[in-house]
Coordinates of C-alpha atoms and ligand atoms in Angstrom, one line a residue:
M1 CA 0.0 0.0 0.0
N2 CA 1.3 3.4 -0.9
K3 CA 0.2 7.0 -0.5
T4 CA -2.0 7.0 -3.5
K5 CA -5.7 7.8 -3.7
V6 CA -7.9 6.9 -6.5
V7 CA -10.7 9.3 -7.0
K8 CA -13.8 8.6 -9.1
F9 CA -16.3 11.3 -10.1
G10 CA -19.8 10.4 -11.0
G11 CA -21.9 11.9 -13.8
S12 CA -23.4 14.6 -11.7
S13 CA -19.9 15.7 -10.6
L14 CA -19.0 16.2 -14.3
A15 CA -22.2 17.3 -15.8
D16 CA -21.1 20.8 -16.8
S17 CA -18.1 23.2 -16.7
N18 CA -19.0 24.4 -13.2
Q19 CA -18.8 20.9 -11.9
F20 CA -15.5 20.4 -13.7
K21 CA -14.1 23.3 -11.8
K22 CA -15.1 21.8 -8.4
V23 CA -13.6 18.5 -9.5
A24 CA -10.3 20.1 -10.4
A25 CA -10.2 21.9 -7.1
I26 CA -10.7 18.7 -5.3
V27 CA -8.0 16.8 -7.3
K28 CA -5.5 19.6 -7.0
A29 CA -6.0 20.0 -3.2
D30 CA -4.3 16.7 -2.6
P31 CA -1.3 15.5 -4.6
T32 CA -1.9 11.9 -3.6
R33 CA -5.0 12.0 -5.7
R34 CA -3.0 10.6 -8.6
F35 CA -5.6 8.6 -10.6
V36 CA -8.9 10.0 -11.6
V37 CA -11.7 7.8 -12.9
A38 CA -14.4 9.7 -14.7
S39 CA -18.1 9.1 -15.7
A40 CA -19.8 10.6 -18.7
P41 CA -21.6 13.9 -18.1
G42 CA -24.8 13.2 -16.1
K43 CA -27.9 15.3 -15.5
R44 CA -27.5 19.1 -14.9
F45 CA -31.1 19.4 -13.7
S46 CA -33.7 16.8 -12.9
D47 CA -35.3 16.6 -16.3
D48 CA -32.0 16.6 -18.1
V49 CA -30.8 13.5 -20.1
K50 CA -27.5 11.8 -19.3
I51 CA -25.0 11.6 -22.1
T52 CA -25.0 7.8 -21.8
D53 CA -28.7 7.7 -22.5
M54 CA -28.3 10.2 -25.4
L55 CA -25.6 7.9 -26.8
Y56 CA -27.8 4.8 -26.5
R57 CA -30.6 6.5 -28.2
C58 CA -28.4 7.9 -30.9
Y59 CA -26.8 4.6 -31.6
D60 CA -30.2 2.8 -31.7
K61 CA -31.2 5.1 -34.5
A62 CA -27.9 4.6 -36.3
A63 CA -28.2 0.8 -36.0
K64 CA -31.7 0.9 -37.6
G65 CA -30.2 2.8 -40.5
S66 CA -32.1 6.0 -39.6
D67 CA -30.7 9.5 -39.7
F68 CA -29.0 10.1 -36.4
S69 CA -27.2 13.4 -37.1
K70 CA -29.5 15.5 -34.9
E71 CA -29.0 13.2 -31.9
F72 CA -25.2 13.1 -32.6
A73 CA -25.0 16.9 -32.8
D74 CA -26.8 17.3 -29.5
I75 CA -24.1 15.1 -27.9
E76 CA -21.3 17.0 -29.6
N77 CA -22.8 20.3 -28.3
R78 CA -22.8 19.1 -24.7
F79 CA -19.1 18.3 -24.8
N80 CA -18.3 21.4 -26.8
S81 CA -19.9 23.7 -24.3
I82 CA -17.9 22.2 -21.5
I83 CA -14.7 22.7 -23.5
A84 CA -15.7 26.3 -24.4
E85 CA -16.7 27.3 -20.9
L86 CA -13.5 26.0 -19.4
G87 CA -11.6 28.0 -22.0
L88 CA -9.6 25.0 -23.2
D89 CA -7.5 25.2 -26.3
F90 CA -8.5 21.7 -27.3
S91 CA -10.9 20.1 -29.8
L92 CA -12.7 16.8 -30.0
E93 CA -13.7 17.2 -33.7
E94 CA -11.4 14.5 -34.9
E95 CA -12.8 12.1 -32.3
F96 CA -16.4 13.1 -33.1
R97 CA -15.8 12.3 -36.8
H98 CA -14.4 8.9 -36.0
I99 CA -17.1 8.0 -33.5
K100 CA -19.9 9.1 -35.9
N101 CA -18.4 7.0 -38.6
S102 CA -18.2 4.0 -36.2
F103 CA -21.9 4.5 -35.4
A104 CA -22.7 4.4 -39.0
H105 CA -20.8 1.1 -39.3
R106 CA -22.6 -0.3 -36.3
A107 CA -19.6 -0.6 -33.9
G108 CA -21.9 -1.9 -31.2
R109 CA -24.1 -0.6 -28.4
D110 CA -21.4 -1.0 -25.7
Y111 CA -18.9 0.9 -27.8
A112 CA -21.5 3.7 -28.3
A113 CA -22.3 4.0 -24.6
S114 CA -18.6 4.0 -23.6
R115 CA -17.9 7.1 -25.7
G116 CA -19.4 9.3 -23.0
E117 CA -16.7 8.3 -20.5
Y118 CA -14.1 8.3 -23.2
L119 CA -14.7 11.9 -24.4
N120 CA -15.3 13.3 -21.0
S121 CA -12.1 11.9 -19.6
M122 CA -10.2 13.4 -22.5
I123 CA -11.5 16.8 -21.6
L124 CA -10.8 16.3 -17.9
A125 CA -7.3 15.0 -18.6
N126 CA -6.6 18.1 -20.7
Y127 CA -8.0 20.4 -18.0
L128 CA -6.0 18.8 -15.2
G129 CA -2.9 18.4 -17.3
F130 CA -3.0 14.6 -16.6
E131 CA -2.3 11.7 -18.9
F132 CA -5.3 10.1 -20.6
L133 CA -5.4 6.3 -20.2
D134 CA -7.8 4.3 -22.3
P135 CA -9.1 1.3 -20.3
A136 CA -9.6 -0.6 -23.6
G137 CA -6.0 -1.6 -23.2
F138 CA -6.0 -2.3 -19.5
V139 CA -9.5 -3.5 -18.3
F140 CA -10.4 -6.9 -19.7
F141 CA -13.4 -9.2 -20.0
D142 CA -13.1 -12.9 -20.9
E143 CA -14.8 -14.5 -23.9
S144 CA -18.1 -14.9 -22.0
G145 CA -18.1 -11.2 -21.0
V146 CA -17.1 -11.7 -17.4
F147 CA -14.7 -9.2 -16.0
D148 CA -11.2 -10.7 -15.7
L149 CA -9.5 -9.3 -12.7
N150 CA -6.2 -11.2 -13.0
K151 CA -5.6 -10.3 -16.6
T152 CA -6.5 -6.7 -15.8
L153 CA -4.2 -6.4 -12.9
E154 CA -1.3 -7.9 -14.9
A155 CA -1.6 -5.1 -17.4
L156 CA -2.9 -2.2 -15.3
T157 CA -0.6 -2.4 -12.3
P158 CA 2.7 -1.9 -14.1
K159 CA 1.2 0.8 -16.2
L160 CA 0.1 2.8 -13.1
D161 CA 3.5 2.2 -11.5
E162 CA 5.1 4.1 -14.3
T163 CA 2.4 6.8 -14.5
Q164 CA 2.4 9.8 -12.2
N165 CA -1.1 11.1 -12.9
A166 CA -3.8 9.9 -15.2
V167 CA -7.5 10.3 -16.0
I168 CA -9.1 7.0 -16.8
P169 CA -12.6 6.6 -18.3
G170 CA -14.9 4.5 -16.2
F171 CA -17.5 2.0 -17.3
Y172 CA -15.8 -0.1 -20.0
G173 CA -12.9 -2.3 -21.0
S174 CA -12.4 -4.7 -23.9
M175 CA -13.1 -8.2 -24.9
P176 CA -10.5 -10.7 -26.2
N177 CA -11.6 -9.8 -29.8
D178 CA -10.8 -6.2 -29.0
T179 CA -14.4 -5.0 -29.1
I180 CA -15.5 -2.6 -26.3
K181 CA -17.6 -4.0 -23.5
T182 CA -19.2 -2.0 -20.7
F183 CA -20.1 -3.0 -17.1
S184 CA -23.8 -2.6 -16.2
R185 CA -25.2 0.9 -15.7
G186 CA -23.4 2.9 -13.0
G187 CA -20.3 0.8 -13.8
S188 CA -17.7 3.6 -13.4
D189 CA -17.8 2.8 -9.7
V190 CA -16.5 -0.6 -10.6
T191 CA -13.6 0.8 -12.7
G192 CA -12.7 3.1 -9.8
S193 CA -12.4 0.1 -7.6
I194 CA -10.3 -1.8 -10.1
V195 CA -7.9 1.1 -10.5
A196 CA -7.7 1.4 -6.7
R197 CA -6.8 -2.2 -6.5
A198 CA -4.2 -2.1 -9.3
A199 CA -2.6 1.1 -7.8
D200 CA -2.6 -0.6 -4.4
A201 CA -4.2 2.7 -3.2
E202 CA -4.6 3.6 0.4
L203 CA -8.1 4.9 -0.3
Y204 CA -10.7 4.9 -3.0
E205 CA -12.7 8.1 -2.9
N206 CA -16.0 7.9 -4.7
W207 CA -17.3 11.4 -5.3
T208 CA -21.0 11.8 -6.0
D209 CA -23.8 14.3 -5.2
V210 CA -24.7 13.0 -1.7
S211 CA -22.6 13.1 1.5
G212 CA -22.5 9.3 1.9
F213 CA -25.2 6.9 3.1
L214 CA -27.9 7.8 5.5
I215 CA -29.2 5.5 8.2
C216 CA -32.5 5.3 6.4
D217 CA -34.4 6.6 3.3
P218 CA -34.9 10.3 3.6
R219 CA -38.2 9.9 1.8
I220 CA -39.5 8.0 4.8
V221 CA -37.7 9.6 7.8
E222 CA -37.1 13.3 7.6
D223 CA -33.4 14.3 7.8
P224 CA -32.0 10.9 8.9
E225 CA -28.5 10.8 10.4
P226 CA -25.6 10.0 8.1
I227 CA -23.6 6.7 8.4
T228 CA -20.0 7.6 9.2
T229 CA -18.5 4.1 9.0
I230 CA -20.0 0.9 7.5
T231 CA -18.4 -2.4 6.8
Y232 CA -18.5 -4.0 3.4
R233 CA -20.8 -6.8 4.7
E234 CA -23.2 -4.3 6.2
L235 CA -23.3 -2.4 3.0
R236 CA -24.0 -5.6 1.0
E237 CA -27.0 -6.3 3.2
L238 CA -28.3 -2.7 2.8
A239 CA -27.6 -2.5 -0.9
Y240 CA -29.5 -5.7 -1.5
M241 CA -32.5 -4.0 -0.1
G242 CA -32.1 -1.1 -2.4
A243 CA -29.9 1.4 -0.6
T244 CA -28.0 2.4 -3.7
V245 CA -25.2 5.0 -3.8
L246 CA -22.5 2.6 -5.1
H247 CA -22.6 -0.1 -7.8
E248 CA -22.9 -3.4 -6.1
D249 CA -19.9 -4.9 -7.9
A250 CA -17.7 -2.0 -6.8
I251 CA -17.0 -3.7 -3.5
F252 CA -15.3 -6.9 -4.7
P253 CA -12.0 -5.7 -6.2
V254 CA -11.0 -3.6 -3.1
R255 CA -12.6 -5.7 -0.4
S256 CA -10.2 -8.6 -0.4
V257 CA -7.2 -6.3 0.0
G258 CA -8.8 -4.1 2.5
I259 CA -8.8 -0.8 0.6
P260 CA -11.5 1.5 2.2
I261 CA -14.0 3.4 0.1
N262 CA -14.9 6.9 1.1
I263 CA -18.2 8.2 -0.4
K264 CA -17.8 12.0 -0.8
N265 CA -19.9 14.9 -2.0
T266 CA -18.4 17.0 -4.8
N267 CA -20.7 19.8 -3.9
H268 CA -19.8 19.7 -0.2
P269 CA -16.2 18.4 -0.1
E270 CA -15.8 19.3 3.6
D271 CA -18.4 16.7 4.6
P272 CA -16.7 13.6 5.9
G273 CA -19.0 11.3 3.9
T274 CA -19.3 7.6 4.6
M275 CA -16.2 5.3 5.1
I276 CA -16.7 1.7 3.8
V277 CA -14.2 -0.6 5.5
A278 CA -13.4 -4.3 5.8
E279 CA -13.4 -4.4 9.6
T280 CA -13.6 -1.7 12.2
A281 CA -13.1 -1.4 15.9
D282 CA -15.3 1.7 15.8
S283 CA -18.4 0.3 17.5
S284 CA -20.8 2.6 15.7
K285 CA -22.7 5.3 17.5
H286 CA -25.9 3.3 17.5
I287 CA -26.6 -0.4 17.8
I288 CA -27.8 -0.4 14.2
T289 CA -25.9 1.0 11.2
G290 CA -28.8 1.2 8.7
I291 CA -32.3 0.3 7.8
A292 CA -33.4 -0.4 4.2
G293 CA -36.4 -2.1 2.7
K294 CA -38.4 -2.9 -0.4
K295 CA -41.9 -3.6 -1.3
G296 CA -43.0 -6.1 -3.8
F297 CA -42.5 -9.5 -2.3
S298 CA -44.7 -12.6 -2.1
V299 CA -44.7 -15.5 0.3
I300 CA -45.4 -19.1 -0.7
Q301 CA -46.7 -20.7 2.5
I302 CA -46.3 -24.4 2.9
E303 CA -47.7 -26.4 5.8
K304 CA -47.4 -30.1 6.3
D305 CA -47.4 -32.2 9.5
M306 CA -44.1 -33.8 10.2
M307 CA -42.3 -32.0 7.3
N308 CA -39.2 -31.8 9.5
S309 CA -38.8 -35.6 9.4
E310 CA -39.4 -35.9 5.6
V311 CA -36.0 -36.2 3.9
G312 CA -35.7 -34.0 0.9
F313 CA -38.7 -31.9 1.6
G314 CA -36.9 -28.5 1.3
R315 CA -35.1 -29.7 -1.8
N316 CA -38.3 -30.7 -3.4
V317 CA -39.9 -27.3 -2.7
L318 CA -36.9 -25.5 -4.1
R319 CA -36.8 -27.8 -7.2
S320 CA -40.3 -26.6 -7.9
L321 CA -39.0 -23.0 -8.0
E322 CA -35.9 -24.0 -10.0
K323 CA -38.0 -25.8 -12.6
N324 CA -39.8 -22.5 -13.2
G325 CA -36.7 -20.4 -13.3
L326 CA -37.4 -18.6 -10.1
C327 CA -34.9 -17.8 -7.4
F328 CA -35.9 -17.2 -3.8
E329 CA -34.9 -14.4 -1.4
H330 CA -35.5 -15.9 2.0
M331 CA -36.8 -19.1 3.4
P332 CA -37.7 -19.0 7.1
S333 CA -39.1 -22.3 8.4
G334 CA -40.9 -23.7 11.4
I335 CA -41.4 -27.3 12.5
D336 CA -44.3 -28.0 10.2
T337 CA -44.2 -24.8 8.1
M338 CA -42.0 -23.4 5.5
S339 CA -42.3 -20.0 3.8
V340 CA -40.5 -19.2 0.6
I341 CA -40.2 -15.5 -0.1
V342 CA -39.8 -14.4 -3.7
A343 CA -40.0 -11.1 -5.7
T344 CA -43.6 -10.7 -6.9
D345 CA -42.6 -9.5 -10.3
A346 CA -40.6 -12.6 -10.9
L347 CA -43.5 -14.8 -9.7
V348 CA -46.2 -13.2 -11.9
G349 CA -47.6 -15.6 -14.4
K350 CA -45.9 -18.6 -12.9
E351 CA -48.1 -19.0 -9.8
R352 CA -50.2 -21.9 -11.1
A353 CA -47.2 -23.9 -12.4
I354 CA -45.3 -23.5 -9.2
L355 CA -48.2 -24.4 -6.9
D356 CA -49.0 -27.5 -9.1
E357 CA -45.3 -28.5 -8.9
I358 CA -45.1 -28.2 -5.2
N359 CA -48.4 -30.1 -4.7
F360 CA -47.1 -32.8 -6.9
R361 CA -43.7 -33.1 -5.3
V362 CA -44.4 -32.7 -1.5
H363 CA -48.2 -33.1 -1.1
P364 CA -48.6 -30.3 1.5
D365 CA -51.6 -30.0 3.9
K366 CA -51.9 -26.3 3.1
L367 CA -50.3 -24.3 0.3
E368 CA -51.0 -20.7 -0.6
I369 CA -49.4 -17.5 -1.9
E370 CA -49.7 -14.2 -0.1
N371 CA -48.8 -11.0 -1.9
N372 CA -48.1 -7.4 -0.9
L373 CA -45.2 -8.1 1.5
A374 CA -42.5 -5.6 2.2
L375 CA -39.2 -6.6 3.7
I376 CA -37.1 -4.4 6.0
A377 CA -33.5 -5.2 6.8
V378 CA -32.2 -3.8 10.1
V379 CA -28.4 -4.0 9.8
G380 CA -25.7 -3.5 12.3
R381 CA -22.4 -5.0 13.4
G382 CA -23.4 -3.7 16.9
M383 CA -26.3 -6.0 17.2
R384 CA -24.1 -9.0 17.8
K385 CA -22.8 -7.7 21.2
Q386 CA -26.0 -6.1 22.4
R387 CA -28.6 -8.2 24.2
G388 CA -32.2 -7.3 23.7
T389 CA -31.9 -5.9 20.2
A390 CA -34.7 -8.1 18.9
G391 CA -36.8 -7.3 21.9
K392 CA -36.4 -3.6 21.3
L393 CA -37.2 -4.0 17.6
F394 CA -40.4 -6.0 18.1
S395 CA -41.7 -3.8 20.9
A396 CA -41.2 -0.7 18.7
L397 CA -43.2 -2.4 15.9
A398 CA -45.9 -3.6 18.3
E399 CA -46.3 -0.1 19.7
A400 CA -46.6 1.3 16.2
R401 CA -49.3 -1.4 15.6
V402 CA -47.4 -3.1 12.9
N403 CA -48.1 -6.7 12.4
V404 CA -44.8 -8.6 11.7
K405 CA -45.5 -11.4 9.2
M406 CA -42.0 -12.9 9.0
I407 CA -38.7 -12.7 10.8
D408 CA -35.4 -13.9 9.4
Q409 CA -32.2 -13.4 11.3
G410 CA -29.2 -14.5 9.4
S411 CA -26.7 -16.5 11.4
S412 CA -24.1 -13.7 11.0
E413 CA -26.2 -11.7 13.5
L414 CA -25.5 -8.8 11.3
N415 CA -29.1 -8.2 10.3
I416 CA -32.7 -9.0 11.1
I417 CA -35.0 -9.1 8.2
I418 CA -38.7 -8.6 8.9
G419 CA -41.7 -8.9 6.6
V420 CA -44.6 -6.6 7.0
E421 CA -47.7 -5.7 5.0
E422 CA -46.8 -3.2 2.3
E423 CA -49.1 -0.6 3.8
D424 CA -47.2 -0.8 7.1
F425 CA -43.8 -0.4 5.4
E426 CA -43.3 3.4 6.1
T427 CA -44.7 3.2 9.7
A428 CA -42.5 0.2 10.5
T429 CA -39.4 1.9 9.1
K430 CA -40.0 5.1 11.1
A431 CA -40.7 3.1 14.3
I432 CA -37.4 1.2 14.0
Y433 CA -35.5 4.5 13.3
E434 CA -37.1 6.2 16.3
A435 CA -36.3 3.2 18.6
F436 CA -32.7 2.9 17.7
V437 CA -31.5 6.2 16.5
K438 CA -33.5 9.0 18.0
Ligands
LIG501 N1 -22.3 6.6 -17.6 C1 -22.6 5.3 -17.2 C2 -24.1 5.3 -16.7 O1 -24.8 6.3 -16.9 C3 -21.7 4.7 -16.2 C4 -21.5 5.5 -14.9 O2 -21.9 6.7 -14.9 O3 -21.0 4.9 -13.9 O4 -24.6 4.3 -16.3

């Protein structure tokens, strides 16, 4: 580990020339911020369109053989206004011409989308006076399109070793046949993490437009407290339930080598943000670290006397789901009961087939599907040490008159997941926040 920070700026941090200036001030304020990973320009205001979406639309027209010059010109204009407003003596005209030609020759949707990061990083590199490093030559996917960490590190690590400062476009790399491939949407976060790993950085700063994670959704609880430190595992639990600030896959490259991620706000650089770490002795201010939840789940309830002594019962139930291409989210079970929780939108249209299959395989006494379930994950490394957490949680819910329909406590004791009626979702979340944080 050396004194290098990798800094990634999201689309809103690079949406216009004003944001570029903030980014430059942040980078220049700390010489250890050697490698900058950039997204494509994002939205400047809420109804605005991200460059990535403009590129997809433009390319779709080109691929159909329709005239795409208007769409392409709109994209050029956005980049050109950033260049002009920053007063740079620099032009992307050559690049535009080449890209437009590649669109006409159907260079691929991933190639098209990746040009947002590519062009934006060229501008940023010029503005900062940093080298421009194209990840097409350093970030690799295998034949089946899976990111190849080993091959990437082999190429990227020595390159970064010999480079003092660089801007690297996020979001894409290349396939063994040299075509461009992107990560899924929001994938510049993943590139940032890969670069941090390859640079053996002491910190990966992920700059965005919020000052880190909040304990709970601000649309449910007014002005919730921020989370100052969270472990990777806690974050996984919360992200699974929809708390999204960081791309889910961005954790893996840095996690195994213990590089922390700091979520920071480009518009408020003085805010400490949230630190995401492997392990921490910091016992967190509250017993819980965060609360996150989602609506839209269904429960398949199965009852059968003596199911616990029937060898293969669980497997047969799960085979019924598997046969219908459905994965399950949770599976709390009692002595003679088993509930399988699935996402409702994945279940729709398959209900009859699954019930028939379960009936056929295990002959239950009772079998039904209940919809409109919301799941809430209460996550916290502090829960392990604290007696009475579950008691406190359930009294708070009882007091708020919320009926708890399901409880699932993972053996990690890092989280308790409860299922409530969708209409109780907000009340339950508020009650938990009040009980543990207020
Ligand atoms: N520009 C890409 C997107 O909009 C990737 C990113 O910003 O991380 O999804």
